[in-house]
């Protein structure tokens, strides 16, 4: 409480803004407590009151004043094709803004699957060359917090850890915080006893579906997906995709969009 609040600059590239939508719904800690008491969210063109030149001036001022001491949070990614023309921020390609702000930050948080892996806009043939953040920022630590979007409490939990301990959280080989991405959905899924007993949903609305059997045969990607959905859950711990009757599509995994997670056209 006595420490000065750490400045956070939150940039938006090619994305859908639902990572922000998720973040503002964090219940533990409350997103408003994070924003008002823990960090100083000095730039976020989605949440801030300022706009246009005023907003860009704030970004410049904070970057100068807190050189080497701010955290860069990135939602979305830079598209590299056609000189970055598919994502223009303040009249410039997003890549330029990203590299400029990253140059003076102490660490980068890559929010969501867009920033971490590219996500659906990087789906084959990736016409805009949407590119994950770690591939264009190579001289700073990049903490990946994947998911489409990530769970709100995972997002605020990562920030809380960094502020409390003044260090990066322990990461796995892919750069994801182990405390939230150390286990597969399948490891803690409440339908797991049905998987172990060979009780599967065979078609939507069959007897097995009504009994809550395992969704593996309906395409559930829980056995290969590292995320906290089956433990932390969503909406303040209320539920998660599998609990609402659909398998996991592996939305936090690299290339999930090109790996048969979605239905074929019929
Ligand atoms: Fe939206 Fe998903 Fe990208 Fe987040 S990761 S900005 S939820 S498309
Ligand atoms: Fe595993 Fe999915 Fe079955 Fe759960 S529903 S036990 S995650 S395969
Ligand atoms: Fe995504 Fe699977 Fe969780 S689809 S929200 S990782 S259950």
XYZ file of N, CA and C and ligand atoms in Angstrom:
821
model
N 0.815 -1.216 0.000
C 0.000 0.000 0.000
C 0.844 1.259 0.000
N 2.092 1.132 0.520
C 2.930 2.323 0.584
C 3.763 2.505 -0.685
N 3.829 1.459 -1.509
C 4.648 1.550 -2.722
C 3.935 2.389 -3.781
N 4.694 3.144 -4.590
C 4.037 3.837 -5.692
C 3.450 2.808 -6.666
N 2.325 3.148 -7.265
C 1.680 2.197 -8.179
C 2.501 2.038 -9.456
N 2.622 0.810 -9.915
C 3.413 0.538 -11.126
C 2.641 0.977 -12.369
N 3.253 1.792 -13.219
C 2.553 2.189 -14.439
C 2.396 1.007 -15.402
N 1.232 0.889 -15.979
C 0.972 -0.129 -17.001
C 0.462 0.576 -18.248
N 1.083 0.274 -19.365
C 0.623 0.789 -20.652
C 0.032 -0.399 -21.399
N -1.217 -0.297 -21.782
C -1.962 -1.436 -22.353
C -2.261 -1.094 -23.810
N -1.616 -1.786 -24.716
C -1.799 -1.503 -26.140
C -2.752 -2.517 -26.777
N -3.407 -2.065 -27.836
C -4.356 -2.926 -28.558
C -3.956 -3.025 -30.022
N -3.674 -4.245 -30.461
C -3.369 -4.449 -31.877
C -4.545 -5.084 -32.586
N -4.235 -6.101 -33.384
C -5.291 -6.810 -34.111
C -5.975 -7.757 -33.129
N -7.176 -7.444 -32.721
C -7.860 -8.227 -31.677
C -9.350 -7.920 -31.672
N -10.068 -8.487 -30.707
C -11.521 -8.268 -30.656
C -11.964 -7.531 -29.396
N -11.013 -7.267 -28.474
C -11.240 -6.523 -27.225
C -11.902 -7.349 -26.113
N -12.149 -8.625 -26.359
C -12.772 -9.427 -25.294
C -11.795 -9.801 -24.189
N -10.487 -9.642 -24.412
C -9.571 -9.818 -23.280
C -9.822 -8.708 -22.265
N -10.019 -7.486 -22.741
C -10.374 -6.388 -21.838
C -11.718 -6.663 -21.187
N -12.676 -7.140 -22.000
C -14.006 -7.461 -21.449
C -13.887 -8.472 -20.314
N -13.007 -9.442 -20.490
C -12.804 -10.435 -19.438
C -12.182 -9.777 -18.212
N -11.106 -9.045 -18.429
C -10.348 -8.412 -17.332
C -11.247 -7.589 -16.403
N -12.130 -6.794 -16.992
C -12.922 -5.884 -16.148
C -13.968 -6.633 -15.316
N -14.087 -7.941 -15.540
C -15.034 -8.734 -14.744
C -14.351 -9.523 -13.635
N -13.085 -9.264 -13.390
C -12.393 -10.006 -12.332
C -13.049 -9.727 -10.972
N -13.297 -10.812 -10.233
C -13.932 -10.669 -8.920
C -12.923 -10.773 -7.782
N -11.847 -11.548 -7.989
C -10.839 -11.752 -6.923
C -9.449 -11.626 -7.501
N -8.778 -10.513 -7.442
C -9.265 -9.251 -6.896
C -10.218 -8.573 -7.869
N -10.978 -7.627 -7.354
C -11.868 -6.856 -8.223
C -11.028 -6.047 -9.214
N -11.463 -6.031 -10.462
C -10.711 -5.291 -11.487
C -10.544 -3.826 -11.071
N -11.574 -3.260 -10.462
C -11.459 -1.841 -10.085
C -10.382 -1.635 -9.010
N -10.193 -2.623 -8.134
C -9.127 -2.490 -7.134
C -7.762 -2.565 -7.803
N -7.637 -3.433 -8.809
C -6.362 -3.532 -9.529
C -6.068 -2.204 -10.211
N -7.066 -1.679 -10.911
C -6.845 -0.464 -11.695
C -6.700 0.774 -10.811
N -7.446 0.831 -9.707
C -7.432 2.051 -8.894
C -6.413 2.022 -7.751
N -6.023 0.821 -7.301
C -5.145 0.770 -6.121
C -3.804 0.084 -6.367
N -3.735 -0.842 -7.332
C -2.509 -1.630 -7.468
C -1.609 -1.151 -8.596
N -2.222 -0.900 -9.754
C -1.425 -0.414 -10.877
C -1.874 1.003 -11.220
N -1.123 1.624 -12.056
C -1.553 2.896 -12.590
C -1.736 2.670 -14.097
N -2.975 2.428 -14.493
C -3.243 2.116 -15.902
C -3.258 3.430 -16.682
N -2.085 3.826 -17.115
C -1.942 5.163 -17.682
C -2.377 5.265 -19.133
N -2.356 4.150 -19.829
C -2.809 4.201 -21.228
C -3.520 2.900 -21.558
N -4.733 3.008 -22.013
C -5.478 1.874 -22.551
C -6.562 2.493 -23.403
N -6.373 2.505 -24.691
C -7.287 3.305 -25.521
C -8.728 2.811 -25.493
N -8.954 1.624 -24.899
C -10.335 1.157 -24.747
C -10.963 1.685 -23.468
N -10.188 1.736 -22.389
C -10.762 2.073 -21.079
C -10.558 3.525 -20.672
N -9.576 4.208 -21.255
C -9.269 5.557 -20.784
C -10.272 6.589 -21.310
N -10.377 7.694 -20.576
C -11.310 8.735 -20.991
C -10.744 9.533 -22.165
N -9.429 9.736 -22.160
C -8.815 10.528 -23.230
C -8.890 9.777 -24.557
N -8.810 10.520 -25.642
C -8.826 9.908 -26.972
C -7.955 10.752 -27.902
N -7.645 10.174 -29.052
C -6.933 10.915 -30.083
C -5.578 11.432 -29.635
N -5.258 12.679 -30.005
C -3.944 13.257 -29.703
C -3.661 13.277 -28.200
N -4.721 13.541 -27.424
C -4.569 13.601 -25.969
C -4.061 12.251 -25.441
N -4.654 11.170 -25.920
C -4.259 9.831 -25.470
C -2.817 9.534 -25.881
N -2.477 9.849 -27.099
C -1.117 9.558 -27.576
C -0.078 10.386 -26.806
N -0.468 11.610 -26.406
C 0.458 12.447 -25.629
C 0.727 11.814 -24.261
N -0.309 11.212 -23.660
C -0.140 10.548 -22.356
C 0.820 9.371 -22.512
N 0.646 8.617 -23.575
C 1.515 7.454 -23.814
C 2.978 7.898 -23.888
N 3.208 8.937 -24.624
C 4.555 9.454 -24.803
C 5.136 9.946 -23.467
N 4.307 10.655 -22.718
C 4.763 11.230 -21.450
C 5.135 10.125 -20.446
N 4.292 9.115 -20.334
C 4.554 8.030 -19.368
C 5.794 7.239 -19.781
N 5.920 7.034 -21.064
C 7.080 6.291 -21.581
C 8.384 7.028 -21.234
N 8.367 8.314 -21.375
C 9.552 9.116 -21.049
C 9.825 9.116 -19.551
N 8.747 9.344 -18.778
C 8.921 9.544 -17.340
C 9.304 8.248 -16.612
N 8.794 7.130 -17.082
C 9.030 5.873 -16.359
C 9.875 4.898 -17.170
N 10.768 5.412 -17.942
C 11.658 4.592 -18.768
C 12.216 3.404 -17.980
N 11.999 2.207 -18.439
C 12.544 1.007 -17.790
C 11.748 0.531 -16.588
N 10.680 1.253 -16.225
C 9.957 0.905 -14.993
C 8.477 0.586 -15.192
N 8.003 0.596 -16.400
C 6.580 0.303 -16.597
C 6.412 -1.083 -17.212
N 5.196 -1.598 -17.027
C 4.853 -2.885 -17.636
C 4.065 -2.601 -18.909
N 4.419 -3.316 -19.954
C 3.661 -3.201 -21.209
C 2.716 -4.386 -21.304
N 1.423 -4.110 -21.373
C 0.426 -5.159 -21.570
C -0.068 -5.048 -23.008
N -0.092 -6.163 -23.707
C -0.489 -6.129 -25.118
C -1.670 -7.056 -25.353
N -2.709 -6.506 -25.934
C -3.874 -7.293 -26.349
C -3.891 -7.249 -27.873
N -3.876 -8.401 -28.496
C -3.808 -8.413 -29.954
C -2.377 -8.510 -30.437
N -2.228 -8.485 -31.734
C -0.882 -8.653 -32.307
C -0.683 -7.753 -33.511
N 0.565 -7.603 -33.942
C 0.809 -6.776 -35.121
C 0.707 -7.607 -36.408
N -0.006 -7.117 -37.403
C 0.009 -7.769 -38.709
C 1.176 -7.202 -39.518
N 1.998 -8.073 -40.078
C 3.224 -7.595 -40.736
C 3.092 -7.411 -42.248
N 2.046 -7.998 -42.846
C 1.917 -7.881 -44.300
C 1.595 -6.440 -44.696
N 1.910 -6.105 -45.907
C 1.619 -4.766 -46.479
C 2.043 -3.648 -45.524
N 3.247 -3.768 -45.004
C 3.802 -2.762 -44.091
C 2.902 -2.472 -42.898
N 2.171 -3.485 -42.452
C 1.356 -3.321 -41.235
C 0.060 -2.570 -41.436
N -0.365 -2.414 -42.680
C -1.530 -1.570 -42.975
C -2.845 -2.111 -42.413
N -2.865 -3.358 -41.988
C -4.128 -3.926 -41.485
C -4.429 -3.510 -40.053
N -3.523 -2.818 -39.412
C -3.810 -2.317 -38.057
C -3.067 -1.005 -37.851
N -3.784 0.081 -37.988
C -3.183 1.416 -37.878
C -3.651 2.059 -36.579
N -2.692 2.493 -35.754
C -3.020 3.190 -34.504
C -2.400 4.590 -34.589
N -3.205 5.588 -34.370
C -2.735 6.977 -34.407
C -1.947 7.253 -35.696
N -2.429 6.718 -36.784
C -1.833 7.008 -38.089
C -0.590 6.204 -38.425
N -0.211 5.258 -37.542
C 0.993 4.465 -37.813
C 0.671 2.984 -37.672
N 1.448 2.113 -38.325
C 1.233 0.683 -38.128
C 1.411 0.328 -36.652
N 0.571 -0.559 -36.156
C 0.652 -0.953 -34.745
C 2.041 -1.465 -34.387
N 2.698 -2.139 -35.327
C 4.043 -2.670 -35.057
C 4.983 -1.577 -34.560
N 4.899 -0.401 -35.158
C 5.790 0.702 -34.747
C 5.521 1.117 -33.311
N 4.238 1.276 -32.988
C 3.886 1.671 -31.616
C 4.351 0.607 -30.627
N 4.121 -0.655 -30.976
C 4.488 -1.765 -30.097
C 5.993 -1.791 -29.837
N 6.772 -1.688 -30.877
C 8.232 -1.753 -30.711
C 8.758 -0.557 -29.926
N 8.168 0.591 -30.170
C 8.587 1.810 -29.481
C 8.314 1.704 -27.980
N 7.111 1.284 -27.618
C 6.758 1.209 -26.200
C 7.498 0.047 -25.528
N 7.709 -1.036 -26.261
C 8.418 -2.197 -25.690
C 9.870 -1.868 -25.387
N 10.455 -0.969 -26.149
C 11.881 -0.665 -25.995
C 12.224 -0.201 -24.583
N 11.296 0.477 -23.902
C 11.586 1.034 -22.575
C 10.830 0.362 -21.437
N 10.160 -0.757 -21.698
C 9.396 -1.399 -20.619
C 10.282 -2.360 -19.843
N 9.782 -2.802 -18.659
C 10.594 -3.795 -17.953
C 10.130 -5.207 -18.263
N 8.877 -5.378 -18.641
C 8.382 -6.705 -19.035
C 7.127 -6.524 -19.867
N 6.847 -7.537 -20.675
C 5.662 -7.499 -21.533
C 4.705 -8.602 -21.077
N 3.434 -8.236 -20.930
C 2.408 -9.270 -20.726
C 1.629 -9.390 -22.026
N 1.618 -10.590 -22.590
C 0.866 -10.836 -23.827
C -0.485 -11.408 -23.430
N -1.515 -10.550 -23.450
C -2.858 -10.999 -23.061
C -3.494 -11.829 -24.160
N -3.988 -12.971 -23.801
C -4.844 -13.716 -24.714
C -4.116 -14.432 -25.835
N -4.877 -15.193 -26.589
C -4.295 -16.001 -27.661
C -3.857 -15.150 -28.848
N -4.458 -13.971 -29.032
C -4.005 -13.090 -30.123
C -2.551 -12.686 -29.896
N -2.272 -12.141 -28.729
C -0.913 -11.667 -28.451
C 0.053 -12.833 -28.262
N -0.431 -13.931 -27.680
C 0.449 -15.064 -27.378
C 0.754 -15.923 -28.590
N -0.276 -16.164 -29.414
C -0.093 -17.148 -30.502
C -0.522 -16.660 -31.882
N -1.252 -15.571 -31.969
C -1.750 -15.122 -33.272
C -3.259 -15.176 -33.371
N -3.844 -16.277 -32.897
C -5.296 -16.500 -32.835
C -5.962 -16.517 -34.222
N -7.280 -16.397 -34.244
C -8.027 -16.685 -35.469
C -7.620 -15.799 -36.652
N -7.144 -14.589 -36.386
C -6.724 -13.765 -37.530
C -5.432 -14.283 -38.148
N -4.756 -15.208 -37.446
C -3.553 -15.836 -38.006
C -3.881 -17.181 -38.663
N -5.167 -17.510 -38.749
C -5.558 -18.802 -39.338
C -5.067 -18.882 -40.780
N -4.702 -20.110 -41.203
C -4.242 -20.291 -42.573
C -5.224 -19.661 -43.549
N -4.829 -18.911 -44.547
C -3.435 -18.608 -44.920
C -2.886 -17.328 -44.279
N -3.468 -16.860 -43.234
C -3.005 -15.676 -42.493
C -2.679 -14.503 -43.440
N -3.694 -13.975 -44.091
C -3.459 -12.968 -45.133
C -2.789 -11.678 -44.653
N -2.978 -11.330 -43.373
C -2.357 -10.089 -42.890
C -1.013 -10.348 -42.203
N -0.593 -11.611 -42.143
C 0.601 -12.031 -41.379
C 0.521 -11.570 -39.924
N -0.615 -11.836 -39.317
C -0.773 -11.570 -37.884
C 0.285 -12.386 -37.143
N 1.065 -11.711 -36.275
C 2.270 -12.339 -35.699
C 2.303 -12.169 -34.193
N 2.516 -13.260 -33.439
C 2.530 -13.140 -31.981
C 3.594 -12.173 -31.478
N 3.336 -11.605 -30.325
C 4.199 -10.548 -29.789
C 5.647 -11.011 -29.595
N 5.842 -12.234 -29.069
C 7.223 -12.668 -28.772
C 8.076 -12.799 -30.037
N 7.427 -12.852 -31.200
C 8.209 -12.958 -32.439
C 8.712 -11.601 -32.941
N 8.142 -10.526 -32.395
C 8.635 -9.202 -32.806
C 9.324 -8.453 -31.655
N 9.092 -8.903 -30.423
C 9.797 -8.317 -29.262
C 10.689 -9.420 -28.688
N 11.960 -9.349 -28.963
C 12.855 -10.455 -28.583
C 13.816 -10.098 -27.450
N 13.857 -8.825 -27.059
C 14.837 -8.431 -26.038
C 14.215 -8.112 -24.680
N 12.946 -8.502 -24.492
C 12.278 -8.294 -23.186
C 11.584 -9.593 -22.804
N 11.428 -9.819 -21.474
C 10.649 -11.002 -21.101
C 9.193 -10.839 -21.533
N 8.644 -11.851 -22.174
C 7.242 -11.815 -22.601
C 6.495 -12.915 -21.848
N 5.536 -12.505 -21.017
C 4.738 -13.465 -20.250
C 3.461 -13.721 -21.032
N 3.263 -14.941 -21.450
C 2.063 -15.251 -22.238
C 0.924 -15.661 -21.308
N -0.226 -15.028 -21.518
C -1.414 -15.361 -20.740
C -2.500 -15.728 -21.752
N -2.373 -16.907 -22.368
C -3.267 -17.232 -23.479
C -4.670 -17.627 -23.036
N -5.535 -17.729 -24.024
C -6.952 -17.999 -23.816
C -7.702 -17.012 -24.687
N -8.879 -17.369 -25.098
C -9.620 -16.478 -26.000
C -11.012 -16.245 -25.445
N -11.117 -15.349 -24.436
C -10.039 -14.638 -23.756
C -9.459 -15.466 -22.603
N -8.441 -14.912 -21.885
C -8.003 -15.556 -20.643
C -9.060 -15.329 -19.555
N -9.033 -16.169 -18.546
C -9.944 -16.015 -17.405
C -9.583 -14.716 -16.666
N -10.621 -13.971 -16.273
C -10.392 -12.674 -15.619
C -9.446 -12.797 -14.425
N -9.692 -13.784 -13.570
C -8.882 -13.900 -12.346
C -7.468 -14.391 -12.651
N -7.286 -15.006 -13.799
C -5.931 -15.375 -14.218
C -5.178 -14.100 -14.608
N -5.861 -13.211 -15.313
C -5.235 -11.952 -15.727
C -4.845 -11.115 -14.509
N -5.797 -10.903 -13.613
C -5.479 -10.073 -12.450
C -4.522 -10.812 -11.508
N -4.598 -12.145 -11.509
C -3.682 -12.924 -10.668
C -2.239 -12.765 -11.120
N -2.017 -12.740 -12.419
C -0.657 -12.566 -12.945
C -0.122 -11.186 -12.562
N -0.957 -10.165 -12.738
C -0.524 -8.806 -12.380
C -0.267 -8.711 -10.888
N -1.166 -9.276 -10.083
C -1.006 -9.209 -8.625
C 0.311 -9.858 -8.203
N 0.621 -10.998 -8.800
C 1.878 -11.676 -8.460
C 3.067 -10.779 -8.778
N 3.058 -10.190 -9.969
C 4.199 -9.366 -10.391
C 4.380 -8.160 -9.479
N 3.272 -7.567 -9.042
C 3.377 -6.390 -8.181
C 3.764 -6.773 -6.764
N 3.205 -7.872 -6.275
C 3.469 -8.271 -4.886
C 4.915 -8.688 -4.696
N 5.422 -9.499 -5.629
C 6.767 -10.054 -5.448
C 7.832 -9.307 -6.247
N 7.404 -8.359 -7.059
C 8.312 -7.586 -7.892
C 9.218 -8.498 -8.741
N 8.644 -9.537 -9.271
C 9.367 -10.419 -10.183
C 8.370 -11.108 -11.103
N 8.895 -11.763 -12.121
C 8.021 -12.485 -13.030
C 7.542 -13.761 -12.354
N 6.333 -14.208 -12.661
C 5.899 -15.498 -12.124
C 6.698 -16.622 -12.791
N 6.875 -17.759 -12.103
C 7.543 -18.887 -12.752
C 6.777 -19.291 -14.015
N 7.535 -19.484 -15.105
C 6.906 -19.757 -16.401
C 7.252 -21.160 -16.894
N 6.408 -21.707 -17.759
C 6.756 -22.980 -18.402
C 7.607 -22.698 -19.643
N 7.940 -23.746 -20.375
C 8.859 -23.566 -21.514
C 8.266 -22.682 -22.610
N 6.944 -22.573 -22.632
C 6.309 -21.721 -23.643
C 6.090 -20.294 -23.155
N 6.491 -19.999 -21.908
C 6.359 -18.634 -21.401
C 5.051 -18.356 -20.692
N 4.329 -19.426 -20.280
C 3.048 -19.239 -19.596
C 3.247 -19.408 -18.083
N 2.549 -18.606 -17.244
C 2.697 -18.759 -15.786
C 2.253 -20.161 -15.349
N 3.168 -20.855 -14.673
C 2.875 -22.236 -14.267
C 1.690 -22.328 -13.312
N 1.503 -21.266 -12.495
C 0.435 -21.364 -11.492
C -0.944 -21.463 -12.130
N -1.081 -21.013 -13.364
C -2.383 -21.100 -14.030
C -2.381 -22.032 -15.240
N -1.214 -22.303 -15.791
C -1.146 -23.118 -17.016
C -0.312 -24.379 -16.812
N -0.175 -24.793 -15.558
C 0.659 -25.959 -15.258
C -0.067 -27.282 -15.414
N -1.399 -27.237 -15.537
C -2.167 -28.481 -15.663
C -3.118 -28.395 -16.842
N -3.503 -29.588 -17.324
C -4.467 -29.631 -18.419
C -5.892 -29.542 -17.869
N -6.806 -29.035 -18.697
C -8.223 -28.996 -18.310
C -8.658 -30.396 -17.857
N -8.217 -31.407 -18.584
C -8.581 -32.807 -18.347
C -8.145 -33.294 -16.957
N -7.029 -32.737 -16.442
C -6.504 -33.219 -15.160
C -7.460 -32.943 -14.000
N -8.234 -31.848 -14.099
C -9.106 -31.478 -12.978
C -10.571 -31.382 -13.411
N -10.906 -31.953 -14.568
C -12.282 -31.840 -15.065
C -13.229 -32.687 -14.215
N -14.371 -32.100 -13.841
C -15.310 -32.859 -13.001
C -15.950 -34.019 -13.772
N -15.841 -34.044 -15.121
C -16.368 -35.180 -15.901
C -15.339 -36.304 -16.052
N -14.172 -36.102 -15.469
C -13.083 -37.069 -15.624
C -13.455 -38.498 -15.173
N -14.201 -38.651 -14.085
C -14.587 -40.031 -13.712
C -15.336 -40.749 -14.832
N -16.116 -40.008 -15.621
C -16.825 -40.634 -16.739
C -15.842 -41.036 -17.836
N -14.833 -40.203 -18.064
C -13.788 -40.566 -19.041
C -13.126 -41.867 -18.600
N -12.735 -41.917 -17.322
C -12.040 -43.102 -16.814
C -12.931 -44.344 -16.865
N -14.240 -44.148 -16.747
C -15.169 -45.283 -16.768
C -15.638 -45.616 -18.185
N -15.143 -44.887 -19.179
C -15.549 -45.149 -20.563
C -16.973 -44.715 -20.857
N -17.460 -43.705 -20.142
C -18.839 -43.218 -20.368
C -18.775 -41.894 -21.142
N -19.197 -41.959 -22.395
C -19.036 -40.800 -23.285
C -20.358 -40.339 -23.877
N -20.441 -39.032 -24.117
C -21.518 -38.486 -24.939
C -21.211 -38.911 -26.368
N -22.187 -39.509 -27.053
C -21.966 -39.979 -28.427
C -22.611 -39.039 -29.437
N -23.650 -38.337 -29.038
C -24.255 -37.313 -29.903
C -24.945 -36.298 -28.996
N -25.103 -35.069 -29.506
C -25.700 -34.019 -28.679
C -27.101 -34.442 -28.242
N -27.388 -34.213 -27.005
C -28.708 -34.509 -26.443
C -29.031 -35.988 -26.306
N -28.005 -36.851 -26.387
C -28.304 -38.266 -26.116
C -28.377 -38.486 -24.595
N -28.604 -39.717 -24.232
C -28.746 -40.049 -22.814
C -27.479 -39.660 -22.026
N -26.300 -39.918 -22.644
C -25.029 -39.589 -21.995
C -24.880 -38.098 -21.765
N -25.355 -37.300 -22.722
C -25.281 -35.843 -22.569
C -26.131 -35.409 -21.382
N -27.303 -36.007 -21.275
C -28.189 -35.642 -20.160
C -27.599 -36.070 -18.821
N -26.806 -37.133 -18.855
C -26.204 -37.601 -17.600
C -24.870 -36.918 -17.294
N -24.410 -36.059 -18.201
C -23.158 -35.329 -17.946
C -21.916 -36.167 -18.189
N -21.976 -37.116 -19.132
C -20.814 -37.947 -19.436
C -19.700 -37.116 -20.082
N -18.580 -37.757 -20.259
C -17.399 -37.094 -20.841
C -17.634 -36.700 -22.305
N -17.086 -35.547 -22.697
C -17.318 -34.985 -24.036
C -16.180 -35.284 -25.017
N -15.315 -36.200 -24.657
C -14.142 -36.479 -25.496
C -14.527 -36.862 -26.928
N -15.544 -37.721 -27.070
C -15.934 -38.161 -28.413
C -16.660 -37.069 -29.195
N -17.019 -35.976 -28.514
C -17.632 -34.836 -29.204
C -16.571 -33.778 -29.518
N -15.308 -34.165 -29.383
C -14.226 -33.273 -29.805
C -13.569 -32.490 -28.690
N -13.848 -32.820 -27.436
C -13.261 -32.040 -26.334
C -11.730 -32.086 -26.382
N -11.120 -30.905 -26.300
C -9.654 -30.804 -26.356
C -9.039 -30.668 -24.956
N -9.842 -30.946 -23.926
C -9.336 -30.845 -22.551
C -8.066 -31.639 -22.292
N -7.915 -32.846 -22.899
C -6.701 -33.623 -22.618
C -5.413 -32.990 -23.140
N -5.502 -32.023 -24.037
C -4.277 -31.413 -24.568
C -4.221 -29.904 -24.326
N -5.087 -29.408 -23.439
C -5.171 -27.954 -23.243
C -4.735 -27.565 -21.831
N -3.748 -26.687 -21.773
C -3.251 -26.200 -20.483
C -3.924 -24.868 -20.160
N -4.762 -24.886 -19.129
C -5.459 -23.675 -18.691
C -6.108 -23.980 -17.346
N -6.679 -22.953 -16.718
C -7.203 -23.113 -15.359
C -8.724 -23.216 -15.319
N -9.368 -23.446 -16.467
C -10.840 -23.391 -16.517
C -11.512 -24.406 -15.599
N -10.938 -25.603 -15.477
C -11.619 -26.615 -14.654
C -11.356 -26.411 -13.156
N -10.479 -25.486 -12.805
C -10.259 -25.201 -11.382
C -10.752 -23.797 -11.011
N -10.271 -22.780 -11.701
C -10.688 -21.398 -11.395
C -12.105 -21.136 -11.914
N -12.419 -21.717 -13.073
C -13.705 -21.514 -13.770
C -13.921 -20.030 -14.154
N -15.112 -19.766 -14.687
C -15.414 -18.427 -15.227
C -16.530 -17.768 -14.428
N -16.687 -16.472 -14.642
C -17.769 -15.709 -13.996
C -17.756 -15.923 -12.489
N -16.620 -15.601 -11.886
C -16.448 -15.740 -10.445
C -16.652 -17.192 -9.999
N -16.105 -18.105 -10.797
C -16.119 -19.519 -10.401
C -17.416 -20.253 -10.673
N -18.320 -19.658 -11.451
C -19.641 -20.268 -11.654
C -19.583 -21.494 -12.572
N -18.893 -21.385 -13.716
C -18.956 -22.466 -14.693
C -17.796 -22.357 -15.673
N -17.744 -23.269 -16.631
C -16.777 -23.191 -17.731
C -17.343 -24.000 -18.894
N -16.763 -23.894 -20.093
C -17.408 -24.488 -21.261
C -17.906 -25.921 -21.053
N -17.089 -26.784 -20.483
C -17.484 -28.178 -20.326
C -18.682 -28.326 -19.397
N -18.738 -27.466 -18.396
C -19.856 -27.514 -17.442
C -21.164 -27.066 -18.099
N -21.040 -26.249 -19.151
C -22.268 -25.829 -19.833
C -22.596 -26.749 -20.998
N -21.889 -27.871 -21.105
C -22.322 -28.932 -22.019
C -21.551 -29.061 -23.305
N -20.545 -28.227 -23.528
C -19.762 -28.310 -24.761
C -18.320 -28.631 -24.425
N -17.647 -29.352 -25.291
C -16.242 -29.652 -25.030
C -15.374 -28.405 -25.090
N -14.184 -28.528 -24.537
C -13.183 -27.469 -24.632
C -12.675 -27.424 -26.080
N -12.528 -26.225 -26.647
C -11.958 -26.131 -28.001
C -10.461 -25.804 -27.943
N -9.904 -25.797 -26.748
C -8.454 -25.562 -26.617
C -8.063 -24.140 -26.923
N -8.894 -23.173 -26.488
C -8.692 -21.789 -26.927
C -7.419 -21.142 -26.390
N -6.730 -21.800 -25.469
C -5.473 -21.223 -24.977
C -4.249 -21.875 -25.612
N -4.466 -22.820 -26.526
C -3.342 -23.537 -27.123
C -2.898 -22.919 -28.447
N -1.635 -23.027 -28.706
C -1.072 -22.518 -29.953
C -1.766 -23.198 -31.150
N -2.121 -22.417 -32.138
C -2.722 -22.917 -33.387
C -4.061 -23.625 -33.210
N -4.770 -23.390 -32.108
C -6.032 -24.121 -31.923
C -7.001 -23.872 -33.082
N -6.914 -22.692 -33.679
C -7.827 -22.313 -34.757
C -7.611 -23.151 -36.017
N -6.432 -23.706 -36.183
C -6.154 -24.524 -37.370
C -6.120 -26.019 -37.043
N -6.469 -26.371 -35.795
C -6.317 -27.768 -35.397
C -7.645 -28.451 -35.086
N -8.621 -28.310 -35.981
C -9.897 -29.020 -35.872
C -10.686 -28.705 -34.606
N -10.498 -27.509 -34.059
C -11.277 -27.165 -32.876
C -12.700 -26.766 -33.240
N -12.867 -26.239 -34.447
C -14.181 -25.754 -34.860
C -14.879 -26.785 -35.738
N -16.183 -26.612 -35.922
C -16.946 -27.539 -36.747
C -16.662 -27.292 -38.216
N -16.736 -28.363 -39.021
C -16.650 -28.194 -40.465
C -17.938 -27.575 -40.965
N -17.854 -26.893 -42.098
C -19.076 -26.401 -42.727
C -19.889 -27.591 -43.230
N -21.200 -27.491 -43.129
C -22.045 -28.581 -43.643
C -22.922 -28.043 -44.759
Fe -10.425 -11.379 -28.507
Fe -9.576 -13.857 -28.156
Fe -7.941 -12.039 -29.120
Fe -8.639 -11.855 -26.590
S -7.457 -13.522 -27.510
S -8.604 -10.147 -28.065
S -10.752 -12.646 -26.676
S -9.812 -12.805 -30.145
Fe -11.403 -34.694 -20.298
Fe -13.026 -33.213 -21.816
Fe -13.875 -35.520 -20.820
Fe -13.472 -33.410 -19.224
S -15.026 -33.586 -20.839
S -12.875 -35.524 -18.827
S -11.671 -32.490 -20.194
S -12.190 -35.227 -22.318
Fe -10.978 -22.183 -23.606
Fe -11.197 -24.762 -23.112
Fe -11.218 -23.070 -21.155
S -12.162 -23.639 -24.779
S -12.235 -21.309 -22.016
S -9.517 -23.463 -22.549
S -12.382 -24.953 -21.263
